[in-house]
Structures are given as C-alpha cells and as structure tokens.
GROMACS .gro file of C-alpha atoms in nm:
model
  427
    1MET     CA    1   3.369   0.074   1.936
    2THR     CA    2   3.538  -0.145   1.611
    3PRO     CA    3   3.549   0.003   1.312
    4TYR     CA    4   3.275  -0.174   1.203
    5GLN     CA    5   2.960  -0.086   1.472
    6LYS     CA    6   3.152   0.240   1.444
    7ILE     CA    7   2.988   0.277   1.060
    8PHE     CA    8   2.691   0.108   1.138
    9LYS     CA    9   2.638   0.348   1.461
   10ASN     CA   10   2.679   0.660   1.188
   11ALA     CA   11   2.478   0.565   0.994
   12VAL     CA   12   2.194   0.521   1.298
   13ASP     CA   13   2.274   0.844   1.386
   14SER     CA   14   2.217   1.025   1.105
   15LEU     CA   15   1.938   0.925   1.118
   16HIS     CA   16   1.815   1.081   1.407
   17VAL     CA   17   1.997   1.431   1.290
   18GLU     CA   18   1.738   1.392   1.023
   19LYS     CA   19   1.476   1.317   1.199
   20ARG     CA   20   1.401   1.048   0.983
   21TYR     CA   21   1.450   0.700   1.221
   22ARG     CA   22   1.266   0.473   1.234
   23ILE     CA   23   1.032   0.319   1.558
   24PHE     CA   24   0.847   0.013   1.541
   25ALA     CA   25   0.494   0.023   1.749
   26ASP     CA   26   0.453  -0.319   1.905
   27LEU     CA   27   0.125  -0.448   1.912
   28GLN     CA   28  -0.109  -0.702   1.886
   29ARG     CA   29  -0.410  -0.769   1.700
   30GLN     CA   30  -0.728  -0.822   1.891
   31VAL     CA   31  -0.924  -1.123   1.704
   32GLY     CA   32  -1.282  -0.979   1.705
   33LYS     CA   33  -1.215  -0.681   1.842
   34PHE     CA   34  -1.028  -0.515   1.470
   35PRO     CA   35  -0.928  -0.205   1.465
   36LYS     CA   36  -0.866  -0.237   1.819
   37ALA     CA   37  -0.465  -0.369   1.943
   38ILE     CA   38  -0.274  -0.417   2.253
   39TYR     CA   39   0.005  -0.190   2.226
   40ARG     CA   40   0.343  -0.232   2.432
   41ASP     CA   41   0.538   0.107   2.472
   42SER     CA   42   0.897  -0.147   2.436
   43SER     CA   43   1.040   0.260   2.563
   44ASP     CA   44   0.926   0.182   2.886
   45VAL     CA   45   1.025  -0.152   3.027
   46GLY     CA   46   0.738  -0.097   3.302
   47ALA     CA   47   0.473   0.026   3.158
   48GLU     CA   48   0.146  -0.184   3.112
   49GLU     CA   49  -0.003  -0.257   2.795
   50ARG     CA   50  -0.288  -0.112   2.700
   51GLU     CA   51  -0.610  -0.099   2.397
   52VAL     CA   52  -0.553   0.129   2.125
   53THR     CA   53  -0.718   0.227   1.781
   54ILE     CA   54  -0.501   0.129   1.477
   55TRP     CA   55  -0.560   0.396   1.187
   56CYS     CA   56  -0.306   0.347   0.936
   57SER     CA   57  -0.341  -0.005   0.867
   58ASN     CA   58  -0.307  -0.229   0.553
   59ASP     CA   59  -0.635  -0.452   0.594
   60TYR     CA   60  -0.795  -0.187   0.426
   61LEU     CA   61  -1.086  -0.449   0.434
   62GLY     CA   62  -1.049  -0.586   0.830
   63MET     CA   63  -0.982  -0.971   0.618
   64GLY     CA   64  -0.768  -1.037   0.748
   65GLN     CA   65  -0.952  -1.082   1.011
   66HIS     CA   66  -1.219  -1.237   0.865
   67LYS     CA   67  -1.394  -1.613   0.989
   68ASP     CA   68  -1.364  -1.765   0.699
   69VAL     CA   69  -1.035  -1.702   0.630
   70ILE     CA   70  -0.907  -1.753   0.938
   71ALA     CA   71  -1.084  -2.089   0.957
   72THR     CA   72  -0.883  -2.199   0.645
   73MET     CA   73  -0.554  -2.090   0.713
   74GLN     CA   74  -0.634  -2.309   1.064
   75GLU     CA   75  -0.759  -2.592   0.901
   76VAL     CA   76  -0.463  -2.602   0.606
   77ALA     CA   77  -0.193  -2.559   0.895
   78GLY     CA   78  -0.304  -2.848   1.046
   79LYS     CA   79  -0.264  -3.087   0.805
   80MET     CA   80  -0.034  -2.976   0.580
   81GLY     CA   81   0.169  -2.849   0.809
   82ALA     CA   82   0.310  -2.516   0.850
   83GLY     CA   83   0.591  -2.441   0.597
   84ALA     CA   84   0.613  -2.530   0.202
   85GLY     CA   85   0.949  -2.711   0.246
   86GLY     CA   86   1.127  -2.605  -0.023
   87THR     CA   87   1.125  -2.376  -0.326
   88ARG     CA   88   0.888  -2.390  -0.599
   89ASN     CA   89   1.118  -2.626  -0.800
   90ILE     CA   90   1.242  -2.847  -0.528
   91SER     CA   91   0.933  -2.962  -0.338
   92GLY     CA   92   0.762  -2.626  -0.204
   93THR     CA   93   0.468  -2.613  -0.503
   94ASN     CA   94   0.213  -2.705  -0.251
   95HIS     CA   95  -0.179  -2.729  -0.436
   96PRO     CA   96  -0.294  -2.473  -0.238
   97LEU     CA   97  -0.054  -2.280  -0.399
   98VAL     CA   98  -0.110  -2.382  -0.749
   99GLU     CA   99  -0.472  -2.326  -0.691
  100LEU     CA  100  -0.399  -1.936  -0.554
  101GLU     CA  101  -0.235  -1.859  -0.892
  102VAL     CA  102  -0.539  -2.012  -1.061
  103GLU     CA  103  -0.759  -1.778  -0.861
  104LEU     CA  104  -0.600  -1.476  -0.968
  105ALA     CA  105  -0.499  -1.565  -1.315
  106ASP     CA  106  -0.925  -1.583  -1.344
  107LEU     CA  107  -0.964  -1.211  -1.071
  108HIS     CA  108  -0.775  -1.037  -1.363
  109GLN     CA  109  -0.861  -1.222  -1.647
  110LYS     CA  110  -0.561  -1.320  -1.759
  111GLU     CA  111  -0.397  -1.655  -1.907
  112ALA     CA  112  -0.166  -1.730  -1.582
  113ALA     CA  113  -0.015  -1.544  -1.217
  114LEU     CA  114   0.300  -1.633  -1.091
  115VAL     CA  115   0.315  -1.587  -0.666
  116PHE     CA  116   0.530  -1.429  -0.500
  117THR     CA  117   0.637  -1.389  -0.077
  118SER     CA  118   0.577  -1.045  -0.106
  119GLY     CA  119   0.476  -0.760  -0.338
  120PHE     CA  120   0.762  -0.587  -0.271
  121VAL     CA  121   0.970  -0.933  -0.438
  122SER     CA  122   0.670  -0.969  -0.725
  123ASN     CA  123   0.760  -0.589  -0.837
  124GLU     CA  124   1.135  -0.657  -0.783
  125ALA     CA  125   1.129  -0.926  -0.960
  126GLY     CA  126   0.842  -0.870  -1.267
  127ILE     CA  127   1.035  -0.604  -1.356
  128SER     CA  128   1.363  -0.656  -1.372
  129THR     CA  129   1.354  -0.987  -1.560
  130ILE     CA  130   1.100  -0.841  -1.796
  131ALA     CA  131   1.343  -0.611  -1.892
  132ARG     CA  132   1.612  -0.799  -1.879
  133LEU     CA  133   1.444  -1.001  -2.123
  134LEU     CA  134   1.357  -0.756  -2.387
  135PRO     CA  135   1.593  -0.700  -2.598
  136ASP     CA  136   1.765  -0.298  -2.580
  137CYS     CA  137   1.455  -0.236  -2.350
  138LEU     CA  138   1.351   0.134  -2.217
  139ILE     CA  139   1.198   0.157  -1.943
  140LEU     CA  140   0.984   0.399  -1.925
  141SER     CA  141   0.857   0.505  -1.503
  142ASP     CA  142   0.624   0.750  -1.322
  143ALA     CA  143   0.811   0.997  -1.103
  144LEU     CA  144   0.641   0.857  -0.787
  145ASN     CA  145   0.630   0.468  -0.801
  146HIS     CA  146   0.656   0.280  -0.525
  147ALA     CA  147   1.052   0.202  -0.408
  148SER     CA  148   1.026  -0.223  -0.501
  149MET     CA  149   0.885  -0.082  -0.904
  150ILE     CA  150   1.249   0.136  -0.851
  151GLU     CA  151   1.446  -0.137  -0.670
  152GLY     CA  152   1.331  -0.375  -1.013
  153VAL     CA  153   1.393  -0.088  -1.312
  154ARG     CA  154   1.791  -0.065  -1.138
  155ARG     CA  155   1.775  -0.420  -1.134
  156SER     CA  156   1.731  -0.485  -1.516
  157GLY     CA  157   1.958  -0.304  -1.634
  158ALA     CA  158   1.789  -0.127  -1.903
  159GLN     CA  159   1.782   0.261  -2.012
  160LYS     CA  160   1.512   0.411  -1.755
  161GLN     CA  161   1.299   0.741  -1.817
  162ILE     CA  162   1.110   0.901  -1.575
  163PHE     CA  163   0.812   1.085  -1.679
  164ARG     CA  164   0.639   1.327  -1.465
  165HIS     CA  165   0.386   1.166  -1.225
  166ASN     CA  166   0.053   1.112  -1.448
  167ASP     CA  167   0.199   1.318  -1.707
  168VAL     CA  168   0.073   1.153  -2.071
  169ALA     CA  169   0.226   1.405  -2.251
  170HIS     CA  170   0.558   1.401  -2.101
  171LEU     CA  171   0.510   1.025  -2.126
  172GLU     CA  172   0.409   1.051  -2.483
  173GLU     CA  173   0.729   1.291  -2.557
  174LEU     CA  174   0.942   1.010  -2.379
  175LEU     CA  175   0.743   0.719  -2.601
  176GLU     CA  176   0.768   0.951  -2.967
  177ALA     CA  177   1.144   1.015  -2.954
  178ALA     CA  178   1.208   0.593  -2.900
  179GLY     CA  179   1.015   0.529  -3.236
  180ASN     CA  180   0.809   0.276  -3.217
  181GLU     CA  181   1.130  -0.026  -3.262
  182ARG     CA  182   1.264  -0.014  -2.957
  183ALA     CA  183   1.135  -0.225  -2.672
  184LYS     CA  184   0.937  -0.028  -2.413
  185LEU     CA  185   0.780  -0.109  -2.079
  186ILE     CA  186   0.590   0.162  -1.925
  187VAL     CA  187   0.560   0.111  -1.552
  188PHE     CA  188   0.293   0.309  -1.314
  189GLU     CA  189   0.055   0.234  -1.036
  190SER     CA  190  -0.280   0.246  -1.029
  191VAL     CA  191  -0.380   0.396  -0.679
  192TYR     CA  192  -0.057   0.575  -0.514
  193SER     CA  193  -0.072   0.513  -0.177
  194MET     CA  194   0.056   0.874   0.002
  195ASP     CA  195  -0.152   1.096  -0.237
  196GLY     CA  196  -0.418   0.925  -0.321
  197ASP     CA  197  -0.409   0.948  -0.662
  198ILE     CA  198  -0.565   0.750  -0.970
  199ALA     CA  199  -0.348   0.692  -1.258
  200PRO     CA  200  -0.528   0.767  -1.635
  201ILE     CA  201  -0.506   0.447  -1.764
  202LYS     CA  202  -0.650   0.469  -2.016
  203GLU     CA  203  -0.445   0.719  -2.167
  204ILE     CA  204  -0.190   0.548  -2.084
  205ALA     CA  205  -0.289   0.281  -2.247
  206ASP     CA  206  -0.320   0.435  -2.556
  207LEU     CA  207   0.001   0.542  -2.590
  208ALA     CA  208   0.120   0.172  -2.515
  209ASP     CA  209  -0.050   0.094  -2.847
  210LYS     CA  210   0.040   0.413  -3.038
  211TYR     CA  211   0.396   0.337  -2.980
  212ASN     CA  212   0.409   0.058  -2.991
  213ALA     CA  213   0.479  -0.077  -2.546
  214MET     CA  214   0.418  -0.277  -2.288
  215THR     CA  215   0.235  -0.213  -1.965
  216TYR     CA  216   0.270  -0.277  -1.659
  217ILE     CA  217   0.097  -0.181  -1.323
  218ASP     CA  218   0.109  -0.204  -0.983
  219GLU     CA  219  -0.213  -0.233  -0.802
  220VAL     CA  220  -0.141  -0.317  -0.525
  221HIS     CA  221  -0.336  -0.067  -0.277
  222ALA     CA  222  -0.619  -0.122  -0.565
  223VAL     CA  223  -0.677  -0.488  -0.537
  224GLY     CA  224  -1.001  -0.595  -0.338
  225MET     CA  225  -1.104  -0.230  -0.291
  226TYR     CA  226  -1.225  -0.149  -0.627
  227GLY     CA  227  -1.412  -0.318  -0.938
  228GLU     CA  228  -1.703  -0.567  -0.933
  229ARG     CA  229  -1.519  -0.843  -0.811
  230GLY     CA  230  -1.249  -0.622  -0.634
  231ALA     CA  231  -0.934  -0.684  -0.921
  232GLY     CA  232  -0.895  -0.317  -0.928
  233ILE     CA  233  -0.912  -0.018  -1.098
  234CYS     CA  234  -0.823  -0.123  -1.404
  235GLU     CA  235  -1.118  -0.393  -1.373
  236ARG     CA  236  -1.323  -0.075  -1.245
  237GLU     CA  237  -1.271   0.116  -1.527
  238GLY     CA  238  -1.316  -0.158  -1.770
  239LEU     CA  239  -0.932  -0.162  -1.885
  240LEU     CA  240  -0.785  -0.544  -1.781
  241ALA     CA  241  -0.730  -0.647  -2.155
  242ARG     CA  242  -0.578  -0.287  -2.244
  243ILE     CA  243  -0.276  -0.424  -1.935
  244ASP     CA  244  -0.044  -0.628  -1.990
  245VAL     CA  245   0.102  -0.762  -1.679
  246ILE     CA  246  -0.075  -0.672  -1.363
  247GLU     CA  247   0.033  -0.730  -1.007
  248GLY     CA  248  -0.129  -0.684  -0.709
  249THR     CA  249  -0.052  -0.815  -0.382
  250LEU     CA  250  -0.217  -1.033  -0.070
  251ALA     CA  251  -0.066  -0.854   0.220
  252LYS     CA  252  -0.396  -0.573   0.225
  253ALA     CA  253  -0.704  -0.577   0.106
  254PHE     CA  254  -0.654  -0.989   0.063
  255GLY     CA  255  -0.568  -0.967   0.436
  256THR     CA  256  -0.277  -1.212   0.469
  257LEU     CA  257   0.102  -1.221   0.275
  258GLY     CA  258   0.214  -1.221  -0.035
  259GLY     CA  259   0.273  -1.091  -0.374
  260TYR     CA  260   0.235  -1.140  -0.715
  261ILE     CA  261   0.227  -1.044  -1.106
  262SER     CA  262  -0.045  -1.123  -1.336
  263GLY     CA  263  -0.013  -1.139  -1.785
  264SER     CA  264  -0.010  -1.408  -2.032
  265ALA     CA  265   0.086  -1.730  -2.008
  266ALA     CA  266   0.420  -1.661  -2.228
  267LEU     CA  267   0.562  -1.407  -1.975
  268ILE     CA  268   0.448  -1.574  -1.658
  269ASP     CA  269   0.597  -1.863  -1.799
  270ALA     CA  270   0.911  -1.679  -1.881
  271VAL     CA  271   0.953  -1.480  -1.500
  272ARG     CA  272   0.892  -1.850  -1.363
  273SER     CA  273   1.232  -1.932  -1.559
  274TYR     CA  274   1.451  -1.686  -1.507
  275ALA     CA  275   1.375  -1.480  -1.222
  276PRO     CA  276   1.595  -1.527  -0.953
  277ASN     CA  277   1.419  -1.409  -0.662
  278PHE     CA  278   1.183  -1.680  -0.735
  279ILE     CA  279   1.372  -1.971  -0.863
  280PHE     CA  280   1.593  -1.957  -0.453
  281THR     CA  281   1.322  -1.831  -0.235
  282THR     CA  282   1.085  -2.067  -0.119
  283ALA     CA  283   0.740  -2.042  -0.109
  284LEU     CA  284   0.481  -1.934   0.038
  285PRO     CA  285   0.297  -2.157   0.304
  286PRO     CA  286   0.007  -2.387   0.216
  287ALA     CA  287  -0.180  -2.228   0.479
  288ILE     CA  288  -0.179  -1.880   0.355
  289ALA     CA  289  -0.137  -1.948   0.023
  290ALA     CA  290  -0.538  -2.136   0.112
  291ALA     CA  291  -0.656  -1.852   0.304
  292ALA     CA  292  -0.518  -1.577   0.081
  293THR     CA  293  -0.739  -1.845  -0.198
  294THR     CA  294  -1.076  -1.753   0.054
  295SER     CA  295  -1.033  -1.422   0.090
  296ILE     CA  296  -1.002  -1.377  -0.295
  297ARG     CA  297  -1.328  -1.598  -0.341
  298HIS     CA  298  -1.501  -1.398  -0.104
  299LEU     CA  299  -1.457  -1.038  -0.258
  300LYS     CA  300  -1.498  -1.163  -0.557
  301ASN     CA  301  -1.844  -1.217  -0.439
  302SER     CA  302  -1.895  -0.970  -0.179
  303LYS     CA  303  -1.948  -0.594  -0.201
  304VAL     CA  304  -2.080  -0.577   0.089
  305GLU     CA  305  -1.748  -0.503   0.287
  306ARG     CA  306  -1.591  -0.236  -0.043
  307ALA     CA  307  -1.964  -0.020   0.017
  308ALA     CA  308  -1.895  -0.010   0.442
  309GLN     CA  309  -1.552   0.107   0.338
  310GLN     CA  310  -1.588   0.373   0.115
  311LYS     CA  311  -1.849   0.459   0.317
  312GLN     CA  312  -1.702   0.503   0.607
  313ALA     CA  313  -1.359   0.711   0.414
  314ALA     CA  314  -1.597   0.930   0.290
  315THR     CA  315  -1.751   1.033   0.564
  316ALA     CA  316  -1.349   1.048   0.739
  317LYS     CA  317  -1.290   1.305   0.492
  318ARG     CA  318  -1.595   1.491   0.499
  319VAL     CA  319  -1.509   1.500   0.883
  320LEU     CA  320  -1.219   1.611   0.959
  321GLY     CA  321  -1.176   1.832   0.678
  322ALA     CA  322  -1.530   2.035   0.861
  323ALA     CA  323  -1.285   2.009   1.133
  324GLY     CA  324  -1.062   2.248   0.939
  325LEU     CA  325  -0.817   1.995   0.885
  326PRO     CA  326  -0.577   1.940   0.666
  327VAL     CA  327  -0.708   1.691   0.457
  328MET     CA  328  -0.511   1.603   0.119
  329PRO     CA  329  -0.755   1.601  -0.177
  330SER     CA  330  -0.803   1.207  -0.232
  331ASP     CA  331  -0.942   1.025  -0.512
  332THR     CA  332  -0.953   0.683  -0.300
  333HIS     CA  333  -0.990   0.532   0.035
  334ILE     CA  334  -0.656   0.724   0.143
  335VAL     CA  335  -0.694   0.969   0.395
  336PRO     CA  336  -0.321   1.150   0.419
  337ILE     CA  337  -0.342   1.484   0.702
  338MET     CA  338  -0.027   1.698   0.584
  339VAL     CA  339   0.189   1.814   0.853
  340GLY     CA  340   0.518   1.928   0.671
  341ASP     CA  341   0.754   1.862   0.901
  342PRO     CA  342   0.919   1.501   0.980
  343GLU     CA  343   0.990   1.622   1.363
  344LEU     CA  344   0.637   1.778   1.384
  345CYS     CA  345   0.479   1.469   1.209
  346LYS     CA  346   0.613   1.184   1.444
  347ALA     CA  347   0.568   1.432   1.764
  348ALA     CA  348   0.152   1.481   1.633
  349SER     CA  349   0.230   1.035   1.641
  350ASP     CA  350   0.341   1.028   1.974
  351HIS     CA  351   0.128   1.278   2.125
  352LEU     CA  352  -0.179   1.092   1.936
  353MET     CA  353  -0.072   0.717   2.062
  354LYS     CA  354   0.058   0.861   2.434
  355GLU     CA  355  -0.329   1.063   2.513
  356HIS     CA  356  -0.524   0.918   2.267
  357ASP     CA  357  -0.485   0.585   2.209
  358ILE     CA  358  -0.477   0.629   1.917
  359TYR     CA  359  -0.177   0.501   1.618
  360ILE     CA  360  -0.094   0.669   1.337
  361GLN     CA  361   0.245   0.632   1.184
  362PRO     CA  362   0.433   0.892   1.065
  363ILE     CA  363   0.466   0.896   0.708
  364ASN     CA  364   0.856   1.125   0.619
  365TYR     CA  365   1.136   1.080   0.397
  366PRO     CA  366   1.220   0.871   0.179
  367THR     CA  367   0.854   0.758   0.118
  368VAL     CA  368   0.729   1.122   0.057
  369PRO     CA  369   0.916   1.406  -0.045
  370ARG     CA  370   1.111   1.622   0.245
  371GLY     CA  371   0.855   1.915   0.340
  372THR     CA  372   0.568   1.629   0.257
  373GLU     CA  373   0.574   1.475   0.642
  374ARG     CA  374   0.172   1.403   0.631
  375LEU     CA  375  -0.013   1.126   0.873
  376ARG     CA  376  -0.146   0.882   0.608
  377ILE     CA  377  -0.537   0.805   0.722
  378THR     CA  378  -0.661   0.432   0.594
  379PRO     CA  379  -1.065   0.409   0.745
  380THR     CA  380  -1.141   0.070   0.716
  381PRO     CA  381  -1.554  -0.074   0.729
  382PHE     CA  382  -1.510  -0.114   1.102
  383HIS     CA  383  -1.420   0.245   1.161
  384ASP     CA  384  -1.727   0.369   1.250
  385ASP     CA  385  -1.882   0.687   1.317
  386ASP     CA  386  -1.787   0.793   1.675
  387LEU     CA  387  -1.416   0.609   1.598
  388ILE     CA  388  -1.381   0.906   1.338
  389ASP     CA  389  -1.505   1.161   1.566
  390HIS     CA  390  -1.326   1.075   1.852
  391LEU     CA  391  -0.999   1.086   1.598
  392SER     CA  392  -1.133   1.431   1.474
  393VAL     CA  393  -1.111   1.545   1.777
  394ALA     CA  394  -0.792   1.413   1.861
  395LEU     CA  395  -0.645   1.511   1.635
  396VAL     CA  396  -0.778   1.863   1.690
  397GLU     CA  397  -0.685   1.856   2.003
  398THR     CA  398  -0.331   1.764   1.856
  399TRP     CA  399  -0.343   2.040   1.655
  400LYS     CA  400  -0.353   2.293   1.860
  401LYS     CA  401  -0.097   2.149   2.121
  402LEU     CA  402   0.183   2.111   1.855
  403GLY     CA  403   0.079   2.452   1.732
  404LEU     CA  404   0.016   2.312   1.315
  405PRO     CA  405  -0.227   2.482   1.128
  406PHE     CA  406  -0.558   2.441   1.010
  407GLU     CA  407  -0.706   2.507   0.700
  408GLN     CA  408  -0.724   2.875   0.698
  409GLY     CA  409  -1.075   3.004   0.839
  410HIS     CA  410  -1.099   2.769   1.071
  411GLU     CA  411  -0.790   2.823   1.360
  412ASN     CA  412  -1.030   2.932   1.606
  413ASP     CA  413  -1.367   2.824   1.517
  414GLU     CA  414  -1.453   2.546   1.723
  415THR     CA  415  -1.861   2.568   1.794
  416SER     CA  416  -1.822   2.493   1.444
  417ILE     CA  417  -1.625   2.170   1.496
  418LYS     CA  418  -1.782   2.096   1.782
  419SER     CA  419  -2.163   2.076   1.578
  420GLU     CA  420  -1.978   1.874   1.205
  421LEU     CA  421  -1.921   1.621   1.499
  422PHE     CA  422  -2.213   1.602   1.721
  423PRO     CA  423  -2.534   1.770   1.519
  424ALA     CA  424  -2.778   1.637   1.823
  425ALA     CA  425  -2.530   1.858   2.029
  426GLY     CA  426  -2.492   2.183   1.815
  427GLY     CA  427  -2.652   2.479   1.770
   0.00000   0.00000   0.00000
C-alpha cells in the first residue's frame, strides 16, 4: 500500500473506530408499491433480494411515484432526450427549466427563482454569493443550520456569528451590537429536520426589520408539506413577503431532484451572474424539470396528500409514544426516536432490517451532536395504520433485544402496549 493510499485507509479506519462509518443500503423502489422497496445486501454476495419497508424516506408525500409526475418525465425525455446538453449559459437553458423557475417564483410569491442541481448547491451558492456581494456583510447563522448552509457561510468569506438555536433574544443581542448601518444576513431554517422543530419566523423577521438585516430561510423540509399551496411554513404563517430569500428543494416532498432560491428579480439576477456553482454546472435535464413542475402544480391544488401525511405522522407519534418508545417532541412530520449511542443506533437499524424487514437509517454524528444519536422516522400518506402497528411492535422488540431504555413507566407494561396497538384484542 502506497503512503497516499494509507492516508485514505487511515481516514476511513478512524470513522470505524468512532462508530460513525456509513453504509449505504442498496434499495430498488417499486412504482405502485411505495413505501416498499427491494433490498439487496451488498455484504452478502449469496443473499437473496427481499422486500422491505422504508421508514426514513425524504419523499415525504410519495410524489416521486405519482403517475402524473412519472408520465411527464417519460414524455419529456422521449421528446427532448436525457440531458440538458450544457450549462445554463451554453445551450443548457431548456424550456421546461424556464417554466419551472416561473412556477417556483409563483409558489413563493416572489419576483424570480433560480434552480440549481441540488438543495446543497443552492444553499452553498445562494448564501456565499449574496454575502460576498454585500459590503462588509455580517452573517448571523442559527446554531443548528444544515451543513449546506454552513458551507455557504464559510465560502462567503464574510464574518459570521452563531446565535443559539431559535433564540431570538440572543439574535437581537448580536444584531444590536452590529448596528443598523452594517450589512447583515440572517440565515436559518423553517423546519429543522433532525428534531422536527420550527423556527420563530415572525420574530426573526421583526428583528430583521428593526435592525436593517436581510433574511434567508431554508424551507427544504417544509415545501410541499405546509401552507395552502404547499409553499412551506412561511406561507402557512402568512410570512412569505417578510422573508427576502426563500430556499427550497425539489428532491423531498416534490419527489424529483434539484434545489432553488426565490427572491427579488435583482437578487436572483445577481446570484445567476456571480455564483460559480451555478455558472459552471450543467443544467437540470428537461425531463426532471418538467416532472418537478408537474409535482408543484399538483400540490398547489391538492391538499389530500398533505392532510393524509399529517394524519399518519400524528398516528405514528401516538402509537410509538404509547408503546413507551423515547419519541422526541416534534411540531412537524419528523418523528425522531432517541438512542443516544452511535453503536447501539446502528445495531438497532441493523436489527430492524434483518429481523423485521424495516429500513431506518441510523442518524449519527456529525449529522447530530454526539450523545443524541437517533432513528429518524418520516411517515408518509402510504404508511397505513397496519404498517405503523408493525413498526411499533418491531421497535419494542428491538429496544428489548438491545437493552435500550423505554420511557419511564413503560419498561414492562406489555399489556398496555398491545392494547394500544390492537384495541380490539385488548382487555
């Protein structure tokens, strides 16, 4: 082994020692059977493929399998081909992509929108470019912002200050110290995906007005999910006009691929013209852009998916909580279950897959702080009550098998657990 290769091996070995080496599950989604998928165990060459239930998908509403979305993608690929053929500046600005940006601007009631190849890139490019263009900009960033936002802050080269998570009093202290004359950009999320909590958006917008700051919100876990037309938490709370830049993704509730920012025409044009991550990247293919537009238009008019998803998320929280599992408090569709140990978190995930055909990826550091490792469950409209009951029984068995702690008072209360899961058989 060469010295170079030894460096790479040692880097990976250190992840194994820290119990945070990530293993990818080989899954094959099946149209019409969501959330079921075919699983192939890459660690066992002779293992047969089997069907499992995915409980941690970001396809929150199953729109990636919606018949109209699939039909649009197939039709446009048949007419326009597979790829975009170039960057946006060099032949890659296909008409479906132009239509998609118009649709997104309308969704968020902004003058313009700009589409990127992923939500990570849209945050990295959006934040870094905006902050670079603002003279002597100070970025104020929530302590629990996503890695893509942190990378955007870092690449901007601007001074940054971190405010405690969702702590508007701390944010105001920093804003007041900076003064009203200095350019300031507040970057935060609406839904924090690992805890499922929501930012105090109105209070942050009020502070931005008071101290002459710009606001940049990441709504990736909220677009499609909340609001009258699925524009996110800002729409639900009547705050679309109060936020300068709204960022989102096409790869979660909309079920396709890509990220975007929306804002004023001048701001979007500036990012389009100055962001290297945008300028030098091949454009989103027309079939994907058209499929995303179909999904957005559907969710603007249909509330069925959102209502069903919220119902099943509430049911899952109730049933898993009644079983004594350590379900973390959540104001949203995210259902986190605390484990608190990286090795046990992976062991629980492995056991669920091996013994119960349930796939839930372990969430370990650096995605969450050490000591807060968890399983993150995302019920969809297609996780019916029977699947929720099966999940609860499987989790209870796994918790007992691994000696994981239940909520106080539930450790041995098997009768009450069964009664909650199966009321007809209870008593």
